[in-house]
Coordinates of C-alpha atoms in Angstrom, one line a residue:
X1 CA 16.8 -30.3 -62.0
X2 CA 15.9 -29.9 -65.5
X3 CA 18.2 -26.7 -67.0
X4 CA 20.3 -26.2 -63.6
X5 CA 23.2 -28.1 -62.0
X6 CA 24.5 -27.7 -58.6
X7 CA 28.2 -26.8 -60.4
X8 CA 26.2 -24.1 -62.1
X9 CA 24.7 -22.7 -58.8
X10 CA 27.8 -22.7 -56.6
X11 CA 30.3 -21.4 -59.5
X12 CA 32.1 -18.1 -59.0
X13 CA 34.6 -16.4 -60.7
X14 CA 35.2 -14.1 -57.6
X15 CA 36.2 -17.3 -55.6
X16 CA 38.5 -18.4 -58.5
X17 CA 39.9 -15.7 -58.7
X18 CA 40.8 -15.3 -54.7
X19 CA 40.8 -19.3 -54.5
X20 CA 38.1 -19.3 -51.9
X21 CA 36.7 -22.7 -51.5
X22 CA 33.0 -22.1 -52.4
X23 CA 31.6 -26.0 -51.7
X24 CA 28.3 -25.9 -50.5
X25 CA 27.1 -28.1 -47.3
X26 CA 24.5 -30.8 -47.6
X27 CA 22.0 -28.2 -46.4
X28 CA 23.0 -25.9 -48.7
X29 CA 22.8 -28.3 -51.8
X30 CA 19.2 -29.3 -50.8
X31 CA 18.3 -25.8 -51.4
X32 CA 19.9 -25.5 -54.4
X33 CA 17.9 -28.3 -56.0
X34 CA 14.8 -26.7 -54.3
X35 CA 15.3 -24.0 -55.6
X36 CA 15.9 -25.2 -59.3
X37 CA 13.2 -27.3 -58.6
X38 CA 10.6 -25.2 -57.4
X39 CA 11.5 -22.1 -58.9
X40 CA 14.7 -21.9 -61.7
X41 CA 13.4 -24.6 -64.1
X42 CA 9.6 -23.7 -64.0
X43 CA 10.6 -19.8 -64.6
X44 CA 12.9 -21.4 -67.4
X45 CA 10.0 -23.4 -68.7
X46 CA 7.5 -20.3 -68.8
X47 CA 10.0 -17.5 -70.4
X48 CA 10.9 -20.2 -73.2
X49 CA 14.8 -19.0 -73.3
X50 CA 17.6 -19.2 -71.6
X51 CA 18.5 -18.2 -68.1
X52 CA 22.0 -17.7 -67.2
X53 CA 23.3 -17.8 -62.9
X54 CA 25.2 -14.9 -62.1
X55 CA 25.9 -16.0 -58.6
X56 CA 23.6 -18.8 -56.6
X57 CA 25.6 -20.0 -53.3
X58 CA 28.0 -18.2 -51.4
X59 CA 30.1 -19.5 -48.6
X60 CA 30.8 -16.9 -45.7
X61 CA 34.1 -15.8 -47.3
X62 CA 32.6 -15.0 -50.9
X63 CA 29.9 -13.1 -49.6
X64 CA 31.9 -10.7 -47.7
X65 CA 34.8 -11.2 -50.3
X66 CA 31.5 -9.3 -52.8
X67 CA 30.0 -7.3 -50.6
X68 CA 27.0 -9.0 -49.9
X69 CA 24.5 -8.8 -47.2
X70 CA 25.2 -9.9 -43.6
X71 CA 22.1 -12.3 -44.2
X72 CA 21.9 -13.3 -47.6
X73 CA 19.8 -16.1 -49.0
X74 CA 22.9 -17.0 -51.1
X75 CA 24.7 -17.9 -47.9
X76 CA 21.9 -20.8 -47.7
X77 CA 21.8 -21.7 -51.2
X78 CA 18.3 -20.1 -51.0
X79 CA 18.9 -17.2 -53.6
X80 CA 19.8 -16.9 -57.6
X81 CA 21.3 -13.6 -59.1
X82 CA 20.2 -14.3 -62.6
X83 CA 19.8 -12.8 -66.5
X84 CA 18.9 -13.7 -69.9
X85 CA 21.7 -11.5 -70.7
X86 CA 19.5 -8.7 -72.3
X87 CA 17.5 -5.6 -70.3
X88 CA 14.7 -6.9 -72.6
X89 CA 14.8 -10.6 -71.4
X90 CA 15.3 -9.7 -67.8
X91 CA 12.3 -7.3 -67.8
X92 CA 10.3 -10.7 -69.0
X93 CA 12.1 -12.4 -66.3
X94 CA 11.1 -10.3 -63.1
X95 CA 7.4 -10.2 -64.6
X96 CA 7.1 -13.7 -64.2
X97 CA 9.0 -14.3 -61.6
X98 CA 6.1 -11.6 -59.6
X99 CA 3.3 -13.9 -60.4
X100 CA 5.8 -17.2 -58.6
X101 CA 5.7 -17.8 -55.2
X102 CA 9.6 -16.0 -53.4
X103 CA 10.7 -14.4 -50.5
X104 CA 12.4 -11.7 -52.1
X105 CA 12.7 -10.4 -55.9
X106 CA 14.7 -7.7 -56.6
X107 CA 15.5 -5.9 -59.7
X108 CA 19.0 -4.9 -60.1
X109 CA 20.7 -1.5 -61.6
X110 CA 17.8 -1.2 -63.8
X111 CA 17.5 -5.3 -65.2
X112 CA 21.0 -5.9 -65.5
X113 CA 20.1 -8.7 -63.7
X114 CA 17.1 -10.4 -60.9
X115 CA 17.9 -11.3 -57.6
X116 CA 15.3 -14.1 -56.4
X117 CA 15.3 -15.9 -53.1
X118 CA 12.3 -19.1 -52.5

């Protein structure tokens, strides 16, 4: 992984905060890296700025502790809420990220930030 790390994808101030144990399986950590791999870095690489994780991996209890769906790719360390931190950047972002192969991309609250799942 080139501008990712595994601490990176699995942090969460939501599971701070309630002290839920957010450690990702083995499973889970190989498709974190895949994902970085495959996807993050190369998106990273082609928008030529920074890219910030909002929230990668979710154990069970996080992802109901944020209301997140039943199904989530983050519960398999398959998905990546991300932002550049601008409306600007993000609009960037979810261009590119059409023209990548994913299995979902989703624009949130009007680019506050991406959702991608590979």
């Amino acid at each position: 992984m080139k501008y990712f790390t595994i601490e990176e994808l699995t942090k969460s101030d939501v599971a701070e905060r309630l002290r839920i144990d957010n450690t990702p399986s083995d499973e889970a950590v190989k498709n974190l890296t895949h994902l970085a791999e495959h996807l993050l870095d190369p998106v990273r690489d082609r928008l030529g700025m920074p890219i910030y994780v909002n929230s990668g991996y979710r154990c069970n209890k996080l992802n109901r502790a944020v209301g997140g769906a039943f199904r989530s790719f983050h519960l398999l360390g398959r998905a990546a809420d991300i932002t550049t931190r601008s409306r600007e950047g993000n609009i960037k972002l979810y261009q590119i990220l059409a023209d990548m192969p994913h299995v979902e991309l989703i624009n949130e609250q009007n680019y506050r930030w991406i959702h991608v799942a590979l």
